[in-house]
Tab-separated table of C-alpha atoms and ligand atoms in Angstrom:
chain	number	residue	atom	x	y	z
A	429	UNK	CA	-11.420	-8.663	-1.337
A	430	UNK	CA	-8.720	-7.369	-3.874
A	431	UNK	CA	-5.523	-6.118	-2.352
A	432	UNK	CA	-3.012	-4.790	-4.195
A	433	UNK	CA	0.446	-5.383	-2.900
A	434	UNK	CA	3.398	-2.854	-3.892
A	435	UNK	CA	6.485	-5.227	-3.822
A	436	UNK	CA	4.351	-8.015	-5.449
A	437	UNK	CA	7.641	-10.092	-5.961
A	438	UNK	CA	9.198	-9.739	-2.712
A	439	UNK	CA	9.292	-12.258	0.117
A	440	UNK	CA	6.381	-11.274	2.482
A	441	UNK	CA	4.568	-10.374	-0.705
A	442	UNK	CA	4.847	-13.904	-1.858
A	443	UNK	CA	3.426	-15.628	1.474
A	444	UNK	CA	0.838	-12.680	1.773
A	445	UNK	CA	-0.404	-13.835	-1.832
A	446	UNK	CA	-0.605	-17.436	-1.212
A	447	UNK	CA	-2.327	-17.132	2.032
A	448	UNK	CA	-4.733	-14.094	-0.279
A	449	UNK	CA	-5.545	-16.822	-2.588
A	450	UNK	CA	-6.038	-19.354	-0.137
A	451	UNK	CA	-9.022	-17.498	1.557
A	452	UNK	CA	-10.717	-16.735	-1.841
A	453	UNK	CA	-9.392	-13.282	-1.788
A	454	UNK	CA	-8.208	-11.755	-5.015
A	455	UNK	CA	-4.375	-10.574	-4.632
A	456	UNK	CA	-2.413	-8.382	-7.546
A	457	UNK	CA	0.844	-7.824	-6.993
A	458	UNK	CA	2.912	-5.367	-8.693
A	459	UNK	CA	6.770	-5.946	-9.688
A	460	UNK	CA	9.263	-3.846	-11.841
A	461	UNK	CA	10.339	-7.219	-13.239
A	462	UNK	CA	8.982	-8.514	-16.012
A	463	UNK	CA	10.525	-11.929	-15.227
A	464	UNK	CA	9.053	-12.399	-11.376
A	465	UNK	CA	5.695	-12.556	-13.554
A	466	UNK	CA	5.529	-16.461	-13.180
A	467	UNK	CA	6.215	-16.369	-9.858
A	468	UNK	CA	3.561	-13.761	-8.982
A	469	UNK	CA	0.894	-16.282	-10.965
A	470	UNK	CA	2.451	-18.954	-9.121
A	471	UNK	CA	1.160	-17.770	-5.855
A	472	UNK	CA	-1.977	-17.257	-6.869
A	473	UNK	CA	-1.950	-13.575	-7.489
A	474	UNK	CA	-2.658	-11.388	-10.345
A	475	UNK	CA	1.000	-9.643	-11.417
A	476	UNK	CA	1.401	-6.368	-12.979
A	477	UNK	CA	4.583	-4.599	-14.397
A	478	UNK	CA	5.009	-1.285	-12.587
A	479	UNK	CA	8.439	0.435	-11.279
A	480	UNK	CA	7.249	2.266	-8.605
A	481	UNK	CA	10.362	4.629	-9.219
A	482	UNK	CA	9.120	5.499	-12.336
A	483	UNK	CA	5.063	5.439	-12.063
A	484	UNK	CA	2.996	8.067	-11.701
A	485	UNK	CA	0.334	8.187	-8.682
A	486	UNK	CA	-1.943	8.735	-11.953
A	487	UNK	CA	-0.529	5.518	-13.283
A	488	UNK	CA	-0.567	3.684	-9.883
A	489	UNK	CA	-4.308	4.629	-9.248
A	490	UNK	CA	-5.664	3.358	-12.343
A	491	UNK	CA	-4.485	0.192	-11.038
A	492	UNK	CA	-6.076	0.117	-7.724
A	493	UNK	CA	-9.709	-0.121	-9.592
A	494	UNK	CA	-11.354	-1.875	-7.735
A	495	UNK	CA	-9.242	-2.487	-5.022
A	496	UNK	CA	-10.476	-2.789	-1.231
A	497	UNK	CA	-7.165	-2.439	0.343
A	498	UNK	CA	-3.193	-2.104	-0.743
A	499	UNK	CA	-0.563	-3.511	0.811
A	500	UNK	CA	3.253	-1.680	0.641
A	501	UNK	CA	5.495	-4.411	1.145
A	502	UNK	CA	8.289	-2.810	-1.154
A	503	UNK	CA	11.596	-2.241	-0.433
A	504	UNK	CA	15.188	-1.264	-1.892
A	505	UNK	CA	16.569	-4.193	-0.198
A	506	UNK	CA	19.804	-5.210	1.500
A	507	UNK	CA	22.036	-4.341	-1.245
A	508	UNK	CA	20.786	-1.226	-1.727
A	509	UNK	CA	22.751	2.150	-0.914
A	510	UNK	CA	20.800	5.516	0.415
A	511	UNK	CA	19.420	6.711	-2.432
A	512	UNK	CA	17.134	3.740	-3.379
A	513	UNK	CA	16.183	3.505	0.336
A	514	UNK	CA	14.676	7.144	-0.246
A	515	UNK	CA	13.171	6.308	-3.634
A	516	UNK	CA	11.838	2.874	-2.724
A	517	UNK	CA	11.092	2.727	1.018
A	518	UNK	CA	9.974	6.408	1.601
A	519	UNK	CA	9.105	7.554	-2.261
A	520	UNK	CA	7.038	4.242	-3.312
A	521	UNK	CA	5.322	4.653	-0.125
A	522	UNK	CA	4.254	8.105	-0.500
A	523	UNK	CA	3.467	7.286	-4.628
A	524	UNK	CA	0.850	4.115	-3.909
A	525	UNK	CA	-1.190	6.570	-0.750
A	526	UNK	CA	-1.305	8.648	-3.443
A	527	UNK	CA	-2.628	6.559	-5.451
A	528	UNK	CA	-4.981	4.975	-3.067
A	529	UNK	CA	-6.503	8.580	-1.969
A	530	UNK	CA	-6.867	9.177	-5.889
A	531	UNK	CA	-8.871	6.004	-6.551
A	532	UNK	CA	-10.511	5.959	-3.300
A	533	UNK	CA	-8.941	2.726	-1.789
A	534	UNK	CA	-9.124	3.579	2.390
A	535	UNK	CA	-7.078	0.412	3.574
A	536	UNK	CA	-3.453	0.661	3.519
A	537	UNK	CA	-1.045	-1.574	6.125
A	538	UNK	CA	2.342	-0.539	5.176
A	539	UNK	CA	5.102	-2.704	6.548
A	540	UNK	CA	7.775	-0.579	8.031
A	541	UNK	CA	10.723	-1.587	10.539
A	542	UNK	CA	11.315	-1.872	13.837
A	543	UNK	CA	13.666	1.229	14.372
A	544	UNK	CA	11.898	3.303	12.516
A	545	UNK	CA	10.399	6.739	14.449
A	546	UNK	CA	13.863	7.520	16.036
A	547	UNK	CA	16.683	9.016	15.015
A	548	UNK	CA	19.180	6.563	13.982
A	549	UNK	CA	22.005	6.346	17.377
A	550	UNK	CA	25.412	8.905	16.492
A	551	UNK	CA	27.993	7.017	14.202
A	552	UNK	CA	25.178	4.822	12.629
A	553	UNK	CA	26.272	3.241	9.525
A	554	UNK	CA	25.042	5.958	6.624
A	555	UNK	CA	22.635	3.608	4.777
A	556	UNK	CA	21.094	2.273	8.143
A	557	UNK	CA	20.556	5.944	8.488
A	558	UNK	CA	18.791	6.087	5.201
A	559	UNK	CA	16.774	3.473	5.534
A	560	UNK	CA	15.480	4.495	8.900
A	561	UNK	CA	14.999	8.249	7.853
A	562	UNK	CA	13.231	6.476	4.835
A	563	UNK	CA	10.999	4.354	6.809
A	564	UNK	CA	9.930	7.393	9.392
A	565	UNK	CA	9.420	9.602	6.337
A	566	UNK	CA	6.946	6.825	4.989
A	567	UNK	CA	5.428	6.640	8.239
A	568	UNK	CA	4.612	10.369	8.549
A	569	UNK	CA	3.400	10.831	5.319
A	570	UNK	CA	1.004	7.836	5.835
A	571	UNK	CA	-0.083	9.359	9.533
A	572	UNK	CA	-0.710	12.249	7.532
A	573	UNK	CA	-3.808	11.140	5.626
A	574	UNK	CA	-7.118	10.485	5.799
A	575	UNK	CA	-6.543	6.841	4.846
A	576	UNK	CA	-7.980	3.531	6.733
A	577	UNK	CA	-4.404	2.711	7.708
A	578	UNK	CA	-1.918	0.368	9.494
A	579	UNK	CA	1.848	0.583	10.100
A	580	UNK	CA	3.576	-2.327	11.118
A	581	UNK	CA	7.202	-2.311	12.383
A	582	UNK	CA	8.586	-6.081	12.036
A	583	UNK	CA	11.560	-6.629	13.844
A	584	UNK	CA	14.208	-8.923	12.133
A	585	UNK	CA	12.642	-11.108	9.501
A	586	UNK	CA	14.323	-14.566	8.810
A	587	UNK	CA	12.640	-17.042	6.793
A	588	UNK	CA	12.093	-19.640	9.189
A	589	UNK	CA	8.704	-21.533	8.651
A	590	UNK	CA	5.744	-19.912	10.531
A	591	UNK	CA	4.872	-20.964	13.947
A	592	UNK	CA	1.965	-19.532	14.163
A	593	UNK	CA	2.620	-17.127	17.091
A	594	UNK	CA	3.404	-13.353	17.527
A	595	UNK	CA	3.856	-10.412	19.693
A	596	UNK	CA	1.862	-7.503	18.460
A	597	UNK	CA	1.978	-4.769	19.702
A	598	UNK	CA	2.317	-0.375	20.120
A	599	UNK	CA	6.130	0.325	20.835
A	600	UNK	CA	8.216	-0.229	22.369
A	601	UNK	CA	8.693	-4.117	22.091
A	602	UNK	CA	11.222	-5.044	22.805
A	603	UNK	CA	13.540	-6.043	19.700
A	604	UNK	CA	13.406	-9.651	18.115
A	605	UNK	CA	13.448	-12.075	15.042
A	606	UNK	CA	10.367	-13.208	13.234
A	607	UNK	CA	9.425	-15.369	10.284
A	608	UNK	CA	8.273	-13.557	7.040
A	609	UNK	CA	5.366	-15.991	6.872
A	610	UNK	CA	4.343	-14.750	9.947
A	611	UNK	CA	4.440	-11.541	8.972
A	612	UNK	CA	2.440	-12.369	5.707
A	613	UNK	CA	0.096	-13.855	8.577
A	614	UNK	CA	-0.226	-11.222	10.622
A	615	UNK	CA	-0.799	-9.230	7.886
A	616	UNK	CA	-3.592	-11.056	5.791
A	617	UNK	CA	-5.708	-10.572	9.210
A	618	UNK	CA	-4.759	-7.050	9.711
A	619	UNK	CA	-6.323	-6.599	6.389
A	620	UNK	CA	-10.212	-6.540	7.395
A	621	UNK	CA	-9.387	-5.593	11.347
A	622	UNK	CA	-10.875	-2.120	11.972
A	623	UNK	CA	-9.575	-2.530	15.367
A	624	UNK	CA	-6.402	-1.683	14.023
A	625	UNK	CA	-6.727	1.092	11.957
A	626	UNK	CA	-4.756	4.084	12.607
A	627	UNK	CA	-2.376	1.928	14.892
A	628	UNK	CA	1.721	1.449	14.407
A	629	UNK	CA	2.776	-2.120	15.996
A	630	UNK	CA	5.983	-3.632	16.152
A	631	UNK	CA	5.903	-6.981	15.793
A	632	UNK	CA	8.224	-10.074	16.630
A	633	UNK	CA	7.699	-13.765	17.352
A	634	UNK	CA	6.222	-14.277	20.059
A	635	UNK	CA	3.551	-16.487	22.202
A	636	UNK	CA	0.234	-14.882	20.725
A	637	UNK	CA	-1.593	-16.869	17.907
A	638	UNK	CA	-1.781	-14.022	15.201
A	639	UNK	CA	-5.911	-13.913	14.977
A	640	UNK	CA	-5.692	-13.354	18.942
A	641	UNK	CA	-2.809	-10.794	18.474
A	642	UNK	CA	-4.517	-8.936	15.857
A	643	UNK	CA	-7.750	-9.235	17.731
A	644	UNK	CA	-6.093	-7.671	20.883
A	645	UNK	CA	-4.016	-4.929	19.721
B	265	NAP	N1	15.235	-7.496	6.411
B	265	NAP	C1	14.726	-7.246	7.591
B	265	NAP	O1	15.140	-7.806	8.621
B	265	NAP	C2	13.575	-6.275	7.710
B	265	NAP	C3	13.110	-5.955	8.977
B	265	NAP	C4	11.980	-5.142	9.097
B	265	NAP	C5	11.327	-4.662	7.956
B	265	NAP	N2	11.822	-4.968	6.714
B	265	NAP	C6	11.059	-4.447	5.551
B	265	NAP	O2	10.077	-5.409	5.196
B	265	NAP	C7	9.666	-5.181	3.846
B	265	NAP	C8	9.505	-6.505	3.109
B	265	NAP	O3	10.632	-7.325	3.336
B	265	NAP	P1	10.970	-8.551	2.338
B	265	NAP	O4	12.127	-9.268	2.922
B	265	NAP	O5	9.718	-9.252	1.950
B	265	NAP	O6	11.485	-7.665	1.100
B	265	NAP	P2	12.167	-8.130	-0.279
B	265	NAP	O7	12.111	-9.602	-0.443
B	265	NAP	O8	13.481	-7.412	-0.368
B	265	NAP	O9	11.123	-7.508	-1.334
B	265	NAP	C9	11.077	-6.162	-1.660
B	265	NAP	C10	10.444	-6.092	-3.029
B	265	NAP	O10	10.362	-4.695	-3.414
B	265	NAP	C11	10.562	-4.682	-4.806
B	265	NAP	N3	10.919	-3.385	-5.347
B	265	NAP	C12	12.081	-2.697	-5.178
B	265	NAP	N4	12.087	-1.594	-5.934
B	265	NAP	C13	10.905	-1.590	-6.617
B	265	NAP	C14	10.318	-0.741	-7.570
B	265	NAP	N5	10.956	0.364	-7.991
B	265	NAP	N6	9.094	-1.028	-8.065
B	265	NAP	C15	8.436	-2.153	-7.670
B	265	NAP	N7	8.940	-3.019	-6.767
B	265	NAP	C16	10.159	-2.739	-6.246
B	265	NAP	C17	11.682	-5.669	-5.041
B	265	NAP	O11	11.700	-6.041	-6.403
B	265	NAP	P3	13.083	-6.388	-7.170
B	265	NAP	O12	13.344	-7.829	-6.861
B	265	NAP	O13	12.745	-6.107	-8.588
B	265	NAP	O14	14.143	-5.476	-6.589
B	265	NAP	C18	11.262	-6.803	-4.121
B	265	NAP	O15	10.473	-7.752	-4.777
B	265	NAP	C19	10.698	-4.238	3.240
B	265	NAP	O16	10.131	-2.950	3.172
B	265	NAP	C20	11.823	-4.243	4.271
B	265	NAP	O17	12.517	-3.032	4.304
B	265	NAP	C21	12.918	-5.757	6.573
């Protein structure tokens, strides 16, 4: 399977491709960076150069040839203020399910956050805000299309090796840590899991083993 993964250079991505590459599957993942190249091919993965603030969904879909599933993993990042949260989190979104509709690629998991789908609480911190709005646009636009997809709502990620175990499920969960590479887990078996298409699951650490989680949801 090829999967494209938007963010190619991020942390999830990173696990996601080694764990890709591991299984025989063919991962690409695209960065704005020409310098995270190396690390891309380190993984395993195919990397391609595309600023998903600049591409067009015309550009983006000419990429997904041959694709059987994208991944958004993007995102403006901690450091970030509000406007990157709406031209990364929600925009990129919204530019690679373009893309996919346009080049006929029907599996899309987008990795949102817990938090997301409700207004941010009175006297929020303004680029919490933003990033929350920015997530629940991206989820609504996804929602809106006839795409073969998956939203999943991590809670908060640390980088703790894997253990293995999850709790998957449709909010609410209640709010908790969990490993990236168990996200990157969750994630890789999400990928070819009809069960879950058309689901949003918030996910933390918890006592499931993913296959069983993903399996159950
Ligand atoms: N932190 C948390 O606790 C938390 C909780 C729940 C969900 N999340 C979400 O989980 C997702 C993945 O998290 P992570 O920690 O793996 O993220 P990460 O390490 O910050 O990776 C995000 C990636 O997006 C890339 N990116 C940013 N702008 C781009 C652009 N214009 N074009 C192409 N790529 C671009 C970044 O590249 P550059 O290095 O070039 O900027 C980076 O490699 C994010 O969407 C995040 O919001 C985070």
């Amino acid at each position: 399977m090829r999967v494209v993964i938007a963010g190619g250079h991020g942390k999830i991505a990173l696990l996601l491709e080694r764990l890709l590459a591991g299984r025989g599957d063919q991962a690409v993942g695209l960065v704005r960076n020409p310098a995270h190249v190396a690390d891309v091919s380190d993984a395993g993965a195919e990397a391609v150069v595309c600023d998903l603030e600049a591409a067009s969904a015309d550009d983006v879909a000419a990429l997904l040839s041959g694709a059987a599933a994208v991944v958004f993993a993007a995102g403006a990042g901690a450091g970030s203020g509000a406007p990157r949260k709406d031209t990364v989190d929600r925009g990129a979104s919204v530019l690679m399910a373009d893309a996919a509709e346009r080049a006929g690629v029907r599996r899309f998991v987008q990795i949102s956050s817990m938090g997301a789908g409700q207004p941010p609480r009175p006297g929020t911190d303004e680029v919490w805000a933003a990033y929350i709005a920015a997530k629940t646009a991206a989820e609504d636009d996804l929602r809106a299309r006839d795409l073969d997809w998956t939203i999943v709502r991590p809670g908060h990620l640390t980088d703790a090796p894997a253990t293995g175990r999850v709790r998957l499920a449709v909010p609410p969960v209640p709010a908790g840590n969990v490993p990236r590479a168990d996200v990157a887990a969750v994630i890789a078996a999400l990928l070819d899991e009809p069960g879950t298409w058309h689901q949003t699951l918030e996910l933390t650490g918890g006592d499931s083993p993913v296959a069983a989680a993903v399996r159950s949801t």
